[in-house]
Coordinates of C-alpha atoms in Angstrom, one line a residue:
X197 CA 0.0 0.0 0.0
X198 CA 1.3 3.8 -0.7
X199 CA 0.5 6.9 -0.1
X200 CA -0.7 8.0 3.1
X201 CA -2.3 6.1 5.9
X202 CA -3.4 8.8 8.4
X203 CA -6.8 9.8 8.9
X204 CA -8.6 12.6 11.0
X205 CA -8.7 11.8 14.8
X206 CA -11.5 13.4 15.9
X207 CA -14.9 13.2 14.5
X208 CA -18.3 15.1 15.3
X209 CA -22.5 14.1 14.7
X210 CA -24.0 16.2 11.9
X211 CA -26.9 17.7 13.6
X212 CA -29.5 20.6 11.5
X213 CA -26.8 21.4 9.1
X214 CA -23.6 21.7 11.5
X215 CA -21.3 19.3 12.8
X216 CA -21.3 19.1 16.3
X217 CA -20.3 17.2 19.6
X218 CA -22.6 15.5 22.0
X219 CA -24.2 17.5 24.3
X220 CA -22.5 15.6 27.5
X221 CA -19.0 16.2 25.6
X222 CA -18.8 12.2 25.7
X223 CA -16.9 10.1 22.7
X224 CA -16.3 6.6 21.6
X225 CA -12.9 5.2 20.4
X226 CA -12.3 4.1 17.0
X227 CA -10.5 0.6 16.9
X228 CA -8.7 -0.8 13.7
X229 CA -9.4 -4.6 13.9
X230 CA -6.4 -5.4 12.1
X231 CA -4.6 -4.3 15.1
X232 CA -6.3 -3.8 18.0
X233 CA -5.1 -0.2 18.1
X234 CA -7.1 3.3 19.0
X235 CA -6.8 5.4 15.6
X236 CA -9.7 8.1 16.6
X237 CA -12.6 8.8 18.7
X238 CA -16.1 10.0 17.3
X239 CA -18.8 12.0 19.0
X240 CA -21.5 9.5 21.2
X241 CA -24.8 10.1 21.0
X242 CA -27.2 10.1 24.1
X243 CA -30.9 10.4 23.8
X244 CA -31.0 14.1 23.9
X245 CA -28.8 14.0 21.2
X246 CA -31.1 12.1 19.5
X247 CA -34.2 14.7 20.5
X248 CA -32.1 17.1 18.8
X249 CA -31.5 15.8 15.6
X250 CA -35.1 14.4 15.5
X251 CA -36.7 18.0 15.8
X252 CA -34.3 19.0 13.4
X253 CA -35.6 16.3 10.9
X254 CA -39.1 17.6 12.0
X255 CA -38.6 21.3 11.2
X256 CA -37.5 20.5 7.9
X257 CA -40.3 18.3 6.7
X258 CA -43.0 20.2 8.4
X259 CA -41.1 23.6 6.4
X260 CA -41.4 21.0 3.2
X261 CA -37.7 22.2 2.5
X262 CA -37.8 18.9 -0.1
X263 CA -40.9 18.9 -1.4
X264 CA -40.8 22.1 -2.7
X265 CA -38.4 21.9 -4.5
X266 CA -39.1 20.2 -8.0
X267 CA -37.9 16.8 -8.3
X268 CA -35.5 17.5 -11.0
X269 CA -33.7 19.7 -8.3
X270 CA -33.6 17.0 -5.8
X271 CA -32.6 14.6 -8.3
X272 CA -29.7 17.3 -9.0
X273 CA -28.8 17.3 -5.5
X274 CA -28.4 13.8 -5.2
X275 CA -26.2 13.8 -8.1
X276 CA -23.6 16.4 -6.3
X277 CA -23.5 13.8 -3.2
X278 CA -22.6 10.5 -6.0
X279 CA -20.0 13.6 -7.5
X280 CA -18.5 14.5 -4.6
X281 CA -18.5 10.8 -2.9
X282 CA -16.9 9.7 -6.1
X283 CA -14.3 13.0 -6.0
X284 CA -13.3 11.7 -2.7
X285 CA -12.5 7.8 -3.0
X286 CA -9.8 7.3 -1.9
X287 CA -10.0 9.5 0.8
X288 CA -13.2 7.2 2.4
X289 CA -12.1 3.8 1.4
X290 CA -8.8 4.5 3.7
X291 CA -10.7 5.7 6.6
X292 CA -13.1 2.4 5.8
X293 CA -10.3 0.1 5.7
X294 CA -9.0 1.6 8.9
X295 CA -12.2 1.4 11.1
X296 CA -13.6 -1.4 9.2
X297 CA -11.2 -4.0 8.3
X298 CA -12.4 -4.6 5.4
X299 CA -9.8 -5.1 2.2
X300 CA -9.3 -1.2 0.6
X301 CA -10.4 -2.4 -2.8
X302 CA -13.6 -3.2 -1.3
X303 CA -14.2 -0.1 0.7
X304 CA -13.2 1.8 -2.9
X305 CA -16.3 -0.5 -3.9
X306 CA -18.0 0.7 -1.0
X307 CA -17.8 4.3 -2.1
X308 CA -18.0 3.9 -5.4
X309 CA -21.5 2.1 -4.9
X310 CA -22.6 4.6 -2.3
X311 CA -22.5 6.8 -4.9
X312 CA -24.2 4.7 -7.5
X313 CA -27.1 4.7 -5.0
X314 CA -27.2 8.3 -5.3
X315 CA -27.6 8.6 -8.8
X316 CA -29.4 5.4 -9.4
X317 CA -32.4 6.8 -7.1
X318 CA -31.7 10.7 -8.5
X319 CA -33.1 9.1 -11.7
X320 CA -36.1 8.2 -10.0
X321 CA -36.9 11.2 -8.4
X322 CA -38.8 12.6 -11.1
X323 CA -40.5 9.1 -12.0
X324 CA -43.0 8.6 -9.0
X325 CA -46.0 8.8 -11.1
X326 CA -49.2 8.2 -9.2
X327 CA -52.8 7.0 -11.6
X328 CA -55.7 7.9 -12.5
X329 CA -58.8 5.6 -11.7
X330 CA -62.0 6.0 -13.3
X331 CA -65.0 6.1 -11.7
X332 CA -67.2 7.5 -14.8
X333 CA -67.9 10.8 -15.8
X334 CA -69.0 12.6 -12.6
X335 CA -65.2 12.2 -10.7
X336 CA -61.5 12.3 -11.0
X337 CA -59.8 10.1 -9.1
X338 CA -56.2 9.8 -8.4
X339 CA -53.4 8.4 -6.6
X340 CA -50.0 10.4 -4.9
X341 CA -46.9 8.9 -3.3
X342 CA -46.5 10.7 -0.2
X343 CA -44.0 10.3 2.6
X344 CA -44.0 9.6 5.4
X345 CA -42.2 12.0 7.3
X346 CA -39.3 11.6 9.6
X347 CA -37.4 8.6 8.4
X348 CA -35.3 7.3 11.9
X349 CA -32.2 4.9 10.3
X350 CA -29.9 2.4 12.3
X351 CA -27.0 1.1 9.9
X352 CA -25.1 -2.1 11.0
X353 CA -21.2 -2.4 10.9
X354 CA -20.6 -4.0 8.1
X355 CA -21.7 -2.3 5.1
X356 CA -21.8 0.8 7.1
X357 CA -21.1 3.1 3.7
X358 CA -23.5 1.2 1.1
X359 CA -26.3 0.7 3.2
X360 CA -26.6 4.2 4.4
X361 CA -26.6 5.5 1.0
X362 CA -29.2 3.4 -0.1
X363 CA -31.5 4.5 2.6
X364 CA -30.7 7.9 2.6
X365 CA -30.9 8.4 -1.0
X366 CA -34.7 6.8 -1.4
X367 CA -35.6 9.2 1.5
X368 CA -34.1 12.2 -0.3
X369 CA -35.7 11.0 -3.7
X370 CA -39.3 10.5 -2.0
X371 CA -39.0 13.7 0.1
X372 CA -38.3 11.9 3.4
X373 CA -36.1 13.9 6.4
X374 CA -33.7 11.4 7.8
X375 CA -32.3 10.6 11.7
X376 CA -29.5 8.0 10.8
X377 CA -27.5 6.0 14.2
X378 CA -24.5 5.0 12.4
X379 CA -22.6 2.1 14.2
X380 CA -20.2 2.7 16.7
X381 CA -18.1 -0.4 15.9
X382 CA -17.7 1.1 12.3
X383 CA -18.5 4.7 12.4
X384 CA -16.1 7.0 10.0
X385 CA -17.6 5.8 6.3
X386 CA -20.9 7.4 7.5
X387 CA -19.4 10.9 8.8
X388 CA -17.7 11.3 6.1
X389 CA -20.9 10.8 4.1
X390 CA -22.2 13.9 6.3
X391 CA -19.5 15.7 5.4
X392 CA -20.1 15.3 1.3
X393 CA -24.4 15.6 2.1
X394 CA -23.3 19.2 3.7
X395 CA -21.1 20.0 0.6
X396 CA -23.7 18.8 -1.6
X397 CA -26.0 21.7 -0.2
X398 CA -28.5 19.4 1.3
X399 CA -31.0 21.8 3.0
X400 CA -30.5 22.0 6.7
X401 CA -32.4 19.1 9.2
X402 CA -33.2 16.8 5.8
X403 CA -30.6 14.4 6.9
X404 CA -29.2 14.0 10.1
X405 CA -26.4 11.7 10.9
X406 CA -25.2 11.0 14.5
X407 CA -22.9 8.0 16.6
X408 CA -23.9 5.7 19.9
X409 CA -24.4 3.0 21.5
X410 CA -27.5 0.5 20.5
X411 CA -28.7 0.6 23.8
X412 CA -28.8 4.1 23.8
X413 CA -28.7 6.3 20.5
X414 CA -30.9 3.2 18.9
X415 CA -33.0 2.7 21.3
X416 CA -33.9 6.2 21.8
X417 CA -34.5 6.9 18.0
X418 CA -36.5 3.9 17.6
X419 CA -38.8 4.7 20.8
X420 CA -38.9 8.0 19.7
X421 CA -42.4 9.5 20.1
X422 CA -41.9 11.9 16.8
X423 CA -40.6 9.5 13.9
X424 CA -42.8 8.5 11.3
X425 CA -40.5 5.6 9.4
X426 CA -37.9 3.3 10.4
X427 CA -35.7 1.6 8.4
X428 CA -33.1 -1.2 10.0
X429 CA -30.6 -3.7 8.8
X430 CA -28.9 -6.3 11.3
X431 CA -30.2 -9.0 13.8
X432 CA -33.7 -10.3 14.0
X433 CA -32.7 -10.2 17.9
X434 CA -32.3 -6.5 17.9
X435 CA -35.1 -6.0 15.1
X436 CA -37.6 -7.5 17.3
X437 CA -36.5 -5.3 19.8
X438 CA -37.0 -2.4 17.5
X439 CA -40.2 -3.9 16.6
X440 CA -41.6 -4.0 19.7
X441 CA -40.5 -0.5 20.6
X442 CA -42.6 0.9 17.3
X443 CA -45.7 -1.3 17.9
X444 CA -47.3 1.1 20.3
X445 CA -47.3 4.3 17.9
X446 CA -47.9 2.2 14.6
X447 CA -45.2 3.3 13.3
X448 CA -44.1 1.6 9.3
X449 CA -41.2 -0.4 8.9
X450 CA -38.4 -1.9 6.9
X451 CA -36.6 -4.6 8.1
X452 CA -33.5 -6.4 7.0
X453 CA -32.8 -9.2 9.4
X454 CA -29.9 -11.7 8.1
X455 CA -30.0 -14.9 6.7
X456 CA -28.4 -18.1 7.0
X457 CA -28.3 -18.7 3.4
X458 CA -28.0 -21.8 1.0
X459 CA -26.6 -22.5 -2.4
X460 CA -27.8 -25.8 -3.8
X461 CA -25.0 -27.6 -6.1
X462 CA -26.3 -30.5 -8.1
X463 CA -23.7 -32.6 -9.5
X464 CA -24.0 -31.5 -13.1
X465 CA -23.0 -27.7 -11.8
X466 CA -19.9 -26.6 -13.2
X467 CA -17.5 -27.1 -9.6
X468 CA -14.9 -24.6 -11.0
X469 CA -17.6 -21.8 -10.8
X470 CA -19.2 -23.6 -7.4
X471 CA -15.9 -23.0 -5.4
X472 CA -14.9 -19.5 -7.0
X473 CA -18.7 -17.6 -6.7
X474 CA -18.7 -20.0 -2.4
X475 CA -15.2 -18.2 -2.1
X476 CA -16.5 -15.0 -2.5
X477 CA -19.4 -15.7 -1.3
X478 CA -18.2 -16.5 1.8
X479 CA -15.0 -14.9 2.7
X480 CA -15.4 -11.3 1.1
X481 CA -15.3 -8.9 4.4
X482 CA -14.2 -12.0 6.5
X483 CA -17.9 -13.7 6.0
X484 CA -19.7 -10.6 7.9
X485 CA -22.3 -10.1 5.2
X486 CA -25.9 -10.8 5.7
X487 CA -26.4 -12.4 2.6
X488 CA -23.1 -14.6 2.9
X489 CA -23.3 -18.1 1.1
X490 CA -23.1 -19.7 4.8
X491 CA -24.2 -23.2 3.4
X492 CA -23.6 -25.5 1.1
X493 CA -26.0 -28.6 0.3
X494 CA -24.3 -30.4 -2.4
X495 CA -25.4 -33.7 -3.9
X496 CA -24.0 -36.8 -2.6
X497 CA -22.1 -37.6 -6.3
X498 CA -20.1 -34.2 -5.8
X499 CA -20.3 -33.9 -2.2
X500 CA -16.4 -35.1 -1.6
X501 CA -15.0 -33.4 -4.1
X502 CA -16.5 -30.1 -3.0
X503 CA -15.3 -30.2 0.3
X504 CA -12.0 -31.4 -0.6
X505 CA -11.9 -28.2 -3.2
X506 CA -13.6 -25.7 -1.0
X507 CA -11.2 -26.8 1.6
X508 CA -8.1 -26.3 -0.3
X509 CA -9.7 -22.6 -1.5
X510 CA -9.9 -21.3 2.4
X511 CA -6.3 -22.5 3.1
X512 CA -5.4 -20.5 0.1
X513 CA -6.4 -17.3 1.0
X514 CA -3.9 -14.5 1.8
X515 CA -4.6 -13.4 5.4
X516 CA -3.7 -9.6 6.7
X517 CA -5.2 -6.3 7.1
X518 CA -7.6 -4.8 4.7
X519 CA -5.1 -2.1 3.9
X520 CA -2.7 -4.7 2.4
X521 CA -5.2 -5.7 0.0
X522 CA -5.5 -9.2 1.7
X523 CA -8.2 -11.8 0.7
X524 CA -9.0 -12.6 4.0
X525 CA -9.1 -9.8 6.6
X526 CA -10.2 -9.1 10.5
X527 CA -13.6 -9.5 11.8
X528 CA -15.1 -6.1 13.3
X529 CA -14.3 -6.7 17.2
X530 CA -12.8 -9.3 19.5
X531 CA -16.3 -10.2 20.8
X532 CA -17.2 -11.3 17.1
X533 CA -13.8 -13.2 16.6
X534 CA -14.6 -15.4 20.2
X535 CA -18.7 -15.8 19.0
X536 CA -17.3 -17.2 15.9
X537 CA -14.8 -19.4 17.5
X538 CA -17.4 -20.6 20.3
X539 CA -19.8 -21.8 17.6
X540 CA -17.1 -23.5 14.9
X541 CA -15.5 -25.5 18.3
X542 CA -19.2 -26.0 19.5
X543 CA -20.2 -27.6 15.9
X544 CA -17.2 -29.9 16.0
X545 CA -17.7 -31.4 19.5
X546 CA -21.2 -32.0 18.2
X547 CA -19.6 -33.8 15.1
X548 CA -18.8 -31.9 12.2
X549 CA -15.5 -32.3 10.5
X550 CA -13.3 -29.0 10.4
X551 CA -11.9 -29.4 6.9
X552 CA -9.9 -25.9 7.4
X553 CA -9.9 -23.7 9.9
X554 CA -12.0 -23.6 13.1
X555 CA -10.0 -21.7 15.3
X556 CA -8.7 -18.1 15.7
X557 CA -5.6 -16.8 14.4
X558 CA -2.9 -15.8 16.9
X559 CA -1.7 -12.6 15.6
X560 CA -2.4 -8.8 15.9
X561 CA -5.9 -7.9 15.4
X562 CA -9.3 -9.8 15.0
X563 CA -8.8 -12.8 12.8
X564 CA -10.4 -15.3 12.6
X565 CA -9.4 -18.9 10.0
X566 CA -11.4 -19.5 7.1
X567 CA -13.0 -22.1 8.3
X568 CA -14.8 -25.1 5.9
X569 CA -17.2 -27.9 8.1
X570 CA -18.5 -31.0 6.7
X571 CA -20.7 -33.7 8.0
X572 CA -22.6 -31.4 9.9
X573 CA -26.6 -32.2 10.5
X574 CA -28.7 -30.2 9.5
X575 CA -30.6 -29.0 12.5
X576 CA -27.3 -28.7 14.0
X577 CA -26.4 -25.1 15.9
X578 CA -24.0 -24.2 12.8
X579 CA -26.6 -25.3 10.1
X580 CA -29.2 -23.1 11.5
X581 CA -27.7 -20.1 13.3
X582 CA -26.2 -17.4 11.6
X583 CA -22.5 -17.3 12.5
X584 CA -21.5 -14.0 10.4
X585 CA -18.2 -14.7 10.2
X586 CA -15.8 -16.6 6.8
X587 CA -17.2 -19.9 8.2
X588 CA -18.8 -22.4 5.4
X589 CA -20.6 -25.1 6.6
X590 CA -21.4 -28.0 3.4
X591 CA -23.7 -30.9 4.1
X592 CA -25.1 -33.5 1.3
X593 CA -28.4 -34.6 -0.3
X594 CA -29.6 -37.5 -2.2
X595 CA -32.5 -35.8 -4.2
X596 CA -34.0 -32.4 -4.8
X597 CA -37.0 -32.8 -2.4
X598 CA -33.8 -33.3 0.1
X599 CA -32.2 -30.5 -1.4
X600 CA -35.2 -28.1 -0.8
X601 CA -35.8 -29.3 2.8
X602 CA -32.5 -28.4 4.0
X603 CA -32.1 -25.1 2.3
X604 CA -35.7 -24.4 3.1
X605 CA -35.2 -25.6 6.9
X606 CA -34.1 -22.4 8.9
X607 CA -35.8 -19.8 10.4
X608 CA -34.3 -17.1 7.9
X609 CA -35.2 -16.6 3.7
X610 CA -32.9 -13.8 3.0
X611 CA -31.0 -16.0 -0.3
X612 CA -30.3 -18.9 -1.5
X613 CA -28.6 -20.0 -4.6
X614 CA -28.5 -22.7 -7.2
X615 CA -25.7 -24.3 -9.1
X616 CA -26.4 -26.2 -12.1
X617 CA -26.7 -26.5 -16.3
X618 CA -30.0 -27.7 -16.5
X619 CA -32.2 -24.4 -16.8
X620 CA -35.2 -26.5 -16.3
X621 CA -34.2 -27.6 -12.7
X622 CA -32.5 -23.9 -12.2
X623 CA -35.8 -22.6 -12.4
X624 CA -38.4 -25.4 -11.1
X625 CA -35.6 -25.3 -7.8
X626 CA -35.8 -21.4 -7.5
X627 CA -39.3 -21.5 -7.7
X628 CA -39.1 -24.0 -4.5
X629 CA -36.3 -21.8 -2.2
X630 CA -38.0 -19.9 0.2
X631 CA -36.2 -16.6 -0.4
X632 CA -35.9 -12.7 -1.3
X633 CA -33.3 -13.6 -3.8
X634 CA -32.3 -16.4 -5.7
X635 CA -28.8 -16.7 -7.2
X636 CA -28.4 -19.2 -10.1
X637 CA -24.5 -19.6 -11.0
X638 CA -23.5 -17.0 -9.4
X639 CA -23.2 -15.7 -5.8
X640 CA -24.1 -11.9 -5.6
X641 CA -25.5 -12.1 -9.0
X642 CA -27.8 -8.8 -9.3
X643 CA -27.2 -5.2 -8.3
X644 CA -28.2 -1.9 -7.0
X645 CA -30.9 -2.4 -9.7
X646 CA -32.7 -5.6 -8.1
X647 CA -34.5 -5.4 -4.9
X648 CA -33.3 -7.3 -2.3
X649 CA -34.9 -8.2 1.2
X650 CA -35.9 -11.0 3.4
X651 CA -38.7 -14.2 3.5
X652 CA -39.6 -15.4 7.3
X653 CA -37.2 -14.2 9.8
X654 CA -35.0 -12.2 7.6
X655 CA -37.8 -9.9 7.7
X656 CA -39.7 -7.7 5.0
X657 CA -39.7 -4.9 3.0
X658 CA -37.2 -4.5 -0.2
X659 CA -34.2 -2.3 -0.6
X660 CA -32.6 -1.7 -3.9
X661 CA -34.4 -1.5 -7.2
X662 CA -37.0 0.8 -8.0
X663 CA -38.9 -1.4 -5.5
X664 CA -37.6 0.3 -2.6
X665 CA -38.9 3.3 -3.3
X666 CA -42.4 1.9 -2.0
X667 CA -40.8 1.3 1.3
X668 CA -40.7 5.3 2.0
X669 CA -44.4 6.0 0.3
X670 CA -47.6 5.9 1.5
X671 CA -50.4 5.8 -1.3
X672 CA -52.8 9.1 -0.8
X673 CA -56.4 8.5 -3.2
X674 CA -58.0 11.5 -4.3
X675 CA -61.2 12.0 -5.2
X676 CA -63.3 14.8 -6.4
X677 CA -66.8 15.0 -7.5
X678 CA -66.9 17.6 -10.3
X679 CA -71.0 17.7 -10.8
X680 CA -73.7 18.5 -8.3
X681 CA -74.9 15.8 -6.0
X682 CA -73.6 13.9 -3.1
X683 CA -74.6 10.3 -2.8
X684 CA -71.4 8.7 -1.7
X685 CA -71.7 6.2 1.3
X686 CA -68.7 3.9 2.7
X687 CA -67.1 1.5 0.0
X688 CA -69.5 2.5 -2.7

């Protein structure tokens, strides 16, 4: 790596259009997992923090300082964030890496999606057409998408950067204020997003962007008696929590809850792209992504030489920090390395087979071993549980209805994938998986364009695609008589 590793120290919330500290003066510090070491400290947010940057997210919608202007102009302003987000990365990815962990051609992929957020919804902004519905010739009739209002946020660790983009941009394109809680395990991505919205000339109090502690920040934006929307992404544990804490106000949601997803191989798949897409699907930001290929259920005529092969790919992998461009880098915190740990040595006491990895890696930092199990059941704690971590766990089948049982037989429906050349069975199979998204020969396969969300425990609602947009809506009919009379009565 060259050029300059340093980053800013000290970082602030950005509050109504300034950046600021917390009101109590207090701070959290800013870890590198690839070392263990202190590199900053950010602003920590208490609840009257968060009462502060909800009223400012309140002023601005109830002033309409969106949705007066015309949606070309916020479609306009959106494009200056992607500009400026795109002007500065290499700037962000470092300060991703750093906090992160994650490999700095990633986080360059980070920004450089962030951005593509931007101006994939700034297209879109001048495209939310309502209808006309007729009712013969003595109305009009017609729908509007209108938001919602205040838009609370709470972004997980470890797509800190993309996933606040996302949600940020379909507020901005819908007309949505936002109060985001950024992570405080993986912070700095997201402040230096508020620093390019407030260069952008984003109106003051539309978006909001502000640091703490779950237990604190999040769970005084989320019981917050003056949001009207909340969007989350991370565990069903904490989203039930959340849940529960917007039941009594009513208040709309969008959940993204995990997955403990599948890919079914059948033994005609092609196993050269089987172990590349599981590689990535698995390892890429050390297996900490919610839609990680986390199983395996391979048919029995295949099954060895998978493991064998999937084996010899994780002992393969270049193992380092994420500013060294390695394959395999840190997991986000200590606590995470030992959870991972606990459940791979767990799952072979119980009987699975660690064909690589298992265990920790004694060095600097937060690593953990890529880690393949076989012969794993599949009600087993490390078949069912998500683990979030680069751990792959295979396990064989017989025949498709097996095939579907096991993929089908967890408590999540985030993705699932299939591996084969028969496009017949590609397609009767997806049909069958009980999930948002369905990958066939490829892991990841889709984009920014293709809504993505959760089946069962993974929860609902869809991000991404023009889809997502319908998460920050409601639907407001209007009707007008236009001749004399008035004979209307309920549900005629």
């Amino acid at each position: 790596m060259t050029g300059s590793t340093e980053i800013k120290r000290s970082w602030q919330h950005y509050i109504d259009g300034r950046f600021v500290d917390s009101l109590d003066g207090s701070r959290i510090p800013v870890v590198n997992p690839a070392t263990g070491e202190v590199i900053a400290d950010i602003a920590c947010a208490r609840a009257a923090d968060v009462d502060m940057a909800v009223a400012a997210a309140r002023r601005a919608f109830n002033a309409r300082r969106l949705l007066t202007m015309k949606p070309v102009e916020r479609s306009r302003l959106m494009h200056r964030i992607a500009r400026i987000l795109l002007e500065r990365t290499e700037q962000i990815a470092l300060v991703e890496t750093l906090d992160n962990g994650k490999r700095i051609s990633s986080a360059r992929g980070d920004v450089g999606a962030a951005a593509r957020y931007f101006e994939y919804y700034a297209g879109l902004a001048d495209k939310l057409e309502g209808k006309s519905i007729p009712l013969g010739p003595d109305y009009i009739d017609y729908t509007v998408h209108a938001p919602f209002g205040v838009s609370a946020q709470i972004v997980p660790w470890n797509f800190p950067l993309q996933i606040g983009a996302r949600s940020i941009a379909c507020a901005l394109a819908t007309g949505n204020t936002v109060v985001m809680k950024t992570p405080e395990l993986s912070a700095l991505s997201l402040a230096a997003l508020a620093e390019a919205v407030h260069d952008a000339g984003v109106p003051a109090g539309v978006v909001n962007i502000l640091t703490g502690y779950g237990h604190e920040a999040g769970a005084a934006l989320a019981g917050h008696g003056d949001i009207d929307h909340l969007v989350f992404t991370g565990s069903v544990a904490t989203g039930s929590r959340i849940l529960h804490a917007l039941a009594d106000r009513v208040v709309p949601a969008v959940m993204e809850l995990g997955g403990k997803s599948a890919g079914v191989v059948f033994k005609d798949a092609d196993i050269d792209q089987v172990i590349a897409s599981t590689r990535g699907g698995i390892f890429t930001n050390a297996g900490q992504v919610c839609s990680a290929s986390a199983r395996l259920v391979v048919e029995r005529a295949v099954y060895d030489q998978v493991v064998e092969r999937m084996g010899a790919a994780a002992g393969a992998l270049t193992v380092g920090p994420g500013i060294d461009d390695s394959e395999l880098t840190p997991v986000i915190s200590d606590g995470q390395r030992d959870k991972i740990e606990a459940m791979c040595l767990r799952a072979v006491q119980d009987g699975a087979r660690a064909v690589a990895g298992g265990r920790r890696i004694e060095r600097p930092g937060y690593f953990m071993a890529p880690t393949v199990l076989a012969d794993a059941t599949p009600d087993s704690e490390i078949a069912q549980q998500e683990v979030f971590g680069p751990v792959l766990t295979i396990l064989p089948f017989d025949d498709a209805e097996e095939a579907l049982a096991i993929a089908n037989g967890t408590d999540y429906g985030l993705c699932a994938g299939v591996y084969t050349r028969d496009l017949a069975r590609a397609h009767l199979v997806a049909e069958r998986l009980v999930a948002g998204q369905v990958f066939v020969n490829e892991w990841f396969a889709g984009g920014i364009e293709t809504p993505f969300g959760g089946m069962k425990r993974s929860g609902y609602g869809r991000e991404k695609g023009v889809e997502a947009l319908l998460g920050y809506v409601q639907t407001k009919n209007v009707a007008i008589r236009l001749t004399a009379g008035a004979a209307g009565r309920p549900g005629a």
